[in-house]
mmCIF file with all atom_site columns, C-alpha atoms in Angstrom:
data_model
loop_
_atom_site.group_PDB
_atom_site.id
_atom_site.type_symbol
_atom_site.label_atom_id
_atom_site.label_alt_id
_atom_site.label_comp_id
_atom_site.label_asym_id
_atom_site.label_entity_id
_atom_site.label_seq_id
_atom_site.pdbx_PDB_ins_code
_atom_site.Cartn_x
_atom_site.Cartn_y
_atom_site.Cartn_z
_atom_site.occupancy
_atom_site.B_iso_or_equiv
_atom_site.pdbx_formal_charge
_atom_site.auth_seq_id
_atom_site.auth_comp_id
_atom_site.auth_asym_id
_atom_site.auth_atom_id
_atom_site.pdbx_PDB_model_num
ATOM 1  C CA . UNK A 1 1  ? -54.551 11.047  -27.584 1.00 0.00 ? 56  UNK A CA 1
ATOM 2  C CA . UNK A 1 2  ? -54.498 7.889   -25.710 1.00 0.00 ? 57  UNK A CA 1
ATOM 3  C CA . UNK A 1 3  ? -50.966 7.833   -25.202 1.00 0.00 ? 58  UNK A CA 1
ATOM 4  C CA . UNK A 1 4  ? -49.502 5.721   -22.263 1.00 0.00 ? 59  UNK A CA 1
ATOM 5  C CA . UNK A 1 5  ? -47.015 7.228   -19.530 1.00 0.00 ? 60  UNK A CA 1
ATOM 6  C CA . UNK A 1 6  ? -43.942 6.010   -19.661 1.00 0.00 ? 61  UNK A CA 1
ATOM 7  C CA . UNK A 1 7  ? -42.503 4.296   -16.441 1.00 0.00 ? 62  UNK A CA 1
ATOM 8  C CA . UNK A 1 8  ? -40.693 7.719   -15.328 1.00 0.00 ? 63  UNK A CA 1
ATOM 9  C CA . UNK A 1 9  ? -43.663 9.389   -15.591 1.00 0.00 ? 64  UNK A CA 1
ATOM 10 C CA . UNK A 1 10 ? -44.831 7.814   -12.257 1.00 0.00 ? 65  UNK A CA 1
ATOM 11 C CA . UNK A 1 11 ? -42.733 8.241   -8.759  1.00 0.00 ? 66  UNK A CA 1
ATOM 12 C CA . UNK A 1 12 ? -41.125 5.559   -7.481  1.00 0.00 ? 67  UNK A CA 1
ATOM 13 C CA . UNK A 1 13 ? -41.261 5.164   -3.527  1.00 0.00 ? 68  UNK A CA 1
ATOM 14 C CA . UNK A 1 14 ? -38.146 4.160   -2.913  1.00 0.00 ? 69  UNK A CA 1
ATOM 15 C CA . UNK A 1 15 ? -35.968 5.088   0.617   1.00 0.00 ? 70  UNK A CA 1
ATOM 16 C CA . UNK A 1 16 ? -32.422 5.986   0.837   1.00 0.00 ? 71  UNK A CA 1
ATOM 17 C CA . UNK A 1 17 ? -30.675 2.765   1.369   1.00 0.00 ? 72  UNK A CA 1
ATOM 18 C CA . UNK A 1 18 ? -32.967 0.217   0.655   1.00 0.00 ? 73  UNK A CA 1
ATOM 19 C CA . UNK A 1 19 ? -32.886 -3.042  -1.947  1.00 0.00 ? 74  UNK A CA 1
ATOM 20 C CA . UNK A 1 20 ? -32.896 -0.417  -4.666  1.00 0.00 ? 75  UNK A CA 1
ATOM 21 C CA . UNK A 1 21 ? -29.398 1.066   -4.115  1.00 0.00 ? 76  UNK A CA 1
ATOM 22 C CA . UNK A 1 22 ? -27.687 -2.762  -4.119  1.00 0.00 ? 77  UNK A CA 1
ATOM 23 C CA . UNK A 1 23 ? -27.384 -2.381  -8.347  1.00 0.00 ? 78  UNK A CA 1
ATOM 24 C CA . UNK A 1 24 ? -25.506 0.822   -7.574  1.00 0.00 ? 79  UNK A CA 1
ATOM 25 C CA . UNK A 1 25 ? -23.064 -0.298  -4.563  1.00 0.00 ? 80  UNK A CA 1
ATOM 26 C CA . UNK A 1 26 ? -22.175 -3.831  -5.406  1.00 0.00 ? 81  UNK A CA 1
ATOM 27 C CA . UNK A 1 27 ? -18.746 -4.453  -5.578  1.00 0.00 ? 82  UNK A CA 1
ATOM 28 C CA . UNK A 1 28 ? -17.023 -5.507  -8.468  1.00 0.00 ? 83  UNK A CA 1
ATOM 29 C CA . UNK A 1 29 ? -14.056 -7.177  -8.009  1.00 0.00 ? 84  UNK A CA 1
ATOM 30 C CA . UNK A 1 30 ? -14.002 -10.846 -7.293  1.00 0.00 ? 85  UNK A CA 1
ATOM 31 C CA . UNK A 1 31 ? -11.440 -13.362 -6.910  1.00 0.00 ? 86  UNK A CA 1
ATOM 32 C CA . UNK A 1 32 ? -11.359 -14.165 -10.576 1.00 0.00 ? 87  UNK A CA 1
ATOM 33 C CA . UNK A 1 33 ? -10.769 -10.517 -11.007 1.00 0.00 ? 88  UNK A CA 1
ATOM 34 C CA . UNK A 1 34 ? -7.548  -10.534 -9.410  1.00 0.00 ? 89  UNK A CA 1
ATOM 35 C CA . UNK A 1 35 ? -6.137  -14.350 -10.346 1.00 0.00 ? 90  UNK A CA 1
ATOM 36 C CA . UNK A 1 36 ? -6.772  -12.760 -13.919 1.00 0.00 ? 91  UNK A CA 1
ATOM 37 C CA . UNK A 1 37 ? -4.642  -9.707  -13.248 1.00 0.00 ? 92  UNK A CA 1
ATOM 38 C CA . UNK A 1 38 ? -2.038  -11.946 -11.688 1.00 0.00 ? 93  UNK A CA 1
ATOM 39 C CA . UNK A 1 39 ? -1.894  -14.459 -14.793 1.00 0.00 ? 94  UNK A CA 1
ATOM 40 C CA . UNK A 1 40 ? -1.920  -11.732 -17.718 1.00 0.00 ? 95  UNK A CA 1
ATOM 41 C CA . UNK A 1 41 ? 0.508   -11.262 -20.253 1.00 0.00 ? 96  UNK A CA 1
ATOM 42 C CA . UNK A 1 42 ? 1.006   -7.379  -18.535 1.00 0.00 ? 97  UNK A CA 1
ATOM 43 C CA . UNK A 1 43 ? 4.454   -6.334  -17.301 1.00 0.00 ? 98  UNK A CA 1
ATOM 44 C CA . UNK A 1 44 ? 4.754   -6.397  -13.317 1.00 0.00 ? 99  UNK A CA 1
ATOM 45 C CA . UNK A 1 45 ? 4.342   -2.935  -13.070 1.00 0.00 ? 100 UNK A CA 1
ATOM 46 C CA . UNK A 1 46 ? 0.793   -2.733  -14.474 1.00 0.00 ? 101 UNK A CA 1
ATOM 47 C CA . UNK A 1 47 ? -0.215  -5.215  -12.532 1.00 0.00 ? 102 UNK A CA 1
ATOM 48 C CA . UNK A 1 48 ? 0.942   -4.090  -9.875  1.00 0.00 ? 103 UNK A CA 1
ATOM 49 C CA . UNK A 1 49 ? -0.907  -0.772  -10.760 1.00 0.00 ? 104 UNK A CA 1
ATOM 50 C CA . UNK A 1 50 ? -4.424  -2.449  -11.539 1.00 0.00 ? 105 UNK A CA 1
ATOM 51 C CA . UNK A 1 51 ? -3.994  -4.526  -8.126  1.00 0.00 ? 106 UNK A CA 1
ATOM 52 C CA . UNK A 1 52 ? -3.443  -1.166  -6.202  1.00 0.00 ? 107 UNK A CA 1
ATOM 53 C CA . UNK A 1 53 ? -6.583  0.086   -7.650  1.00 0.00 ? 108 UNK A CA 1
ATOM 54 C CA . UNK A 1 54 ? -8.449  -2.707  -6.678  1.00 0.00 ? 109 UNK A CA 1
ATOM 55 C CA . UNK A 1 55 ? -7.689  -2.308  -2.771  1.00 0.00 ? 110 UNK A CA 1
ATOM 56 C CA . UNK A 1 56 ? -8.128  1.147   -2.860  1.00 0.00 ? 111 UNK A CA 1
ATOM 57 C CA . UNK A 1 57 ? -11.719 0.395   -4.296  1.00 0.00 ? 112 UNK A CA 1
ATOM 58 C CA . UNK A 1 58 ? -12.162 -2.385  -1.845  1.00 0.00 ? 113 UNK A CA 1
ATOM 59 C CA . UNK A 1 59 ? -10.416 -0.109  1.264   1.00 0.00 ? 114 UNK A CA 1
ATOM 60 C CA . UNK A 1 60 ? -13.155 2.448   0.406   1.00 0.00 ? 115 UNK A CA 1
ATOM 61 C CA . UNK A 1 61 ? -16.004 0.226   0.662   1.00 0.00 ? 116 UNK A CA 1
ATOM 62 C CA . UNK A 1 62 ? -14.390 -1.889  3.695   1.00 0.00 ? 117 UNK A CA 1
ATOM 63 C CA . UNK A 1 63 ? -15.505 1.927   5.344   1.00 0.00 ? 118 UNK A CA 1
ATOM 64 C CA . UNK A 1 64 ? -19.098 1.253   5.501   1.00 0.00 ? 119 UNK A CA 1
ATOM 65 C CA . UNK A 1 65 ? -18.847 -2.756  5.908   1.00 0.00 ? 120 UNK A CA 1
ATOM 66 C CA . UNK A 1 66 ? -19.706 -3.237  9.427   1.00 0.00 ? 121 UNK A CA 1
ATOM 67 C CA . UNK A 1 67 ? -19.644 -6.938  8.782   1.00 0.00 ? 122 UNK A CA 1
ATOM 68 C CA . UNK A 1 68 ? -16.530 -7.170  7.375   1.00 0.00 ? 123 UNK A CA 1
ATOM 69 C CA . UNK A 1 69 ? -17.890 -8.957  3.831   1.00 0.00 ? 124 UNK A CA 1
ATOM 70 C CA . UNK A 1 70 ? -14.989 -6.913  2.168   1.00 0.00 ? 125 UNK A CA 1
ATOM 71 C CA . UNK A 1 71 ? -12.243 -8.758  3.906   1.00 0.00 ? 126 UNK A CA 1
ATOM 72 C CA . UNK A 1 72 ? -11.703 -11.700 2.274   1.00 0.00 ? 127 UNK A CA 1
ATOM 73 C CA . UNK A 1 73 ? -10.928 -9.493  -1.183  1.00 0.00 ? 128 UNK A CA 1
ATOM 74 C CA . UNK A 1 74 ? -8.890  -7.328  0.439   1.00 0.00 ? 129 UNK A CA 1
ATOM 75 C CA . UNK A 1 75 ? -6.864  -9.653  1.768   1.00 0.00 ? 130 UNK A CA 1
ATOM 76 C CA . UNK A 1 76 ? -6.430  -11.819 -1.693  1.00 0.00 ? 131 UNK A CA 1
ATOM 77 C CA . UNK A 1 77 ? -5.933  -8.338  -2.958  1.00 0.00 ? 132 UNK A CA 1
ATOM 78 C CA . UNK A 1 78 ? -3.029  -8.052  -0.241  1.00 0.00 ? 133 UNK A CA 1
ATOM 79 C CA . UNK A 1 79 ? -1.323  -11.257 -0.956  1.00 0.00 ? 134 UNK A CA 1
ATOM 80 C CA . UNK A 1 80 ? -1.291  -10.400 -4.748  1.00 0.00 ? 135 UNK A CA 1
ATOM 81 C CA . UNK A 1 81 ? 0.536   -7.243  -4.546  1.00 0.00 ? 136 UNK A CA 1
ATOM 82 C CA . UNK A 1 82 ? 2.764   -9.076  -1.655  1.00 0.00 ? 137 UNK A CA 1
ATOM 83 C CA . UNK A 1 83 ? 3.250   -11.684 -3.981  1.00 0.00 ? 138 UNK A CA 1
ATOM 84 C CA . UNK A 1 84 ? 4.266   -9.462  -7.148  1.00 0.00 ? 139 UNK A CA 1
ATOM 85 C CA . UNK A 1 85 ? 6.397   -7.094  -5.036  1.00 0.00 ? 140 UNK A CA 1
ATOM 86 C CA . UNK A 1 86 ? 8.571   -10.179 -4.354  1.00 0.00 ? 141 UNK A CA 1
ATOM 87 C CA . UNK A 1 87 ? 8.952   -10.995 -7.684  1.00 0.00 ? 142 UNK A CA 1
ATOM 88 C CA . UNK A 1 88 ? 10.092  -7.160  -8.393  1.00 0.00 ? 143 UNK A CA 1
ATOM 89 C CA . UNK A 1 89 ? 13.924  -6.792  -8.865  1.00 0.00 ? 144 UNK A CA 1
ATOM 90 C CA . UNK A 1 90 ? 15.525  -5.374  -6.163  1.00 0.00 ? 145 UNK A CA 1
ATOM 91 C CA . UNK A 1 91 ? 17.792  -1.733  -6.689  1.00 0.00 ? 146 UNK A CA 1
#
């Protein structure tokens, strides 16, 4: 048979931490992400709940930024949930 190997047939030289692991590591969440959760048709509360998720994704990653990319999100992030918990009803 003259059959050809497939790609994963070969080993990839590839170190921990190079250009290879940005696909796997970029963040997600951009500023469209949250002005999109702020202007949906969801009640507060789920908002609320999707923003919170969001910095907790962003606080993780903020963990091995030593250049502090991460903070501009974070803070949007901030403001959003500052802005929606002053919008809550208070008890």
């Amino acid at each position: 048979m003259n059959a050809k190997a497939s790609q994963t047939d070969k080993p990839v030289k590839a170190d921990v931490g190079d250009e290879t692991d940005v696909a796997q590591t970029a963040l997600v969440i951009t500023p469209r992400d949250v002005r999109a959760v702020m202007v949906s048709a969801t009640p507060a509360s789920e908002k609320l709940a999707e923003l919170e998720a969001m910095k907790r994704e962003v606080d993780a990653r903020m963990r091995a930024d030593p250049d502090h990319d991460l903070e501009p999100i974070a803070k949007e992030i901030d403001q959003a949930i500052k802005h929606l918990g002053s919008q809550q009803p208070q008890s």
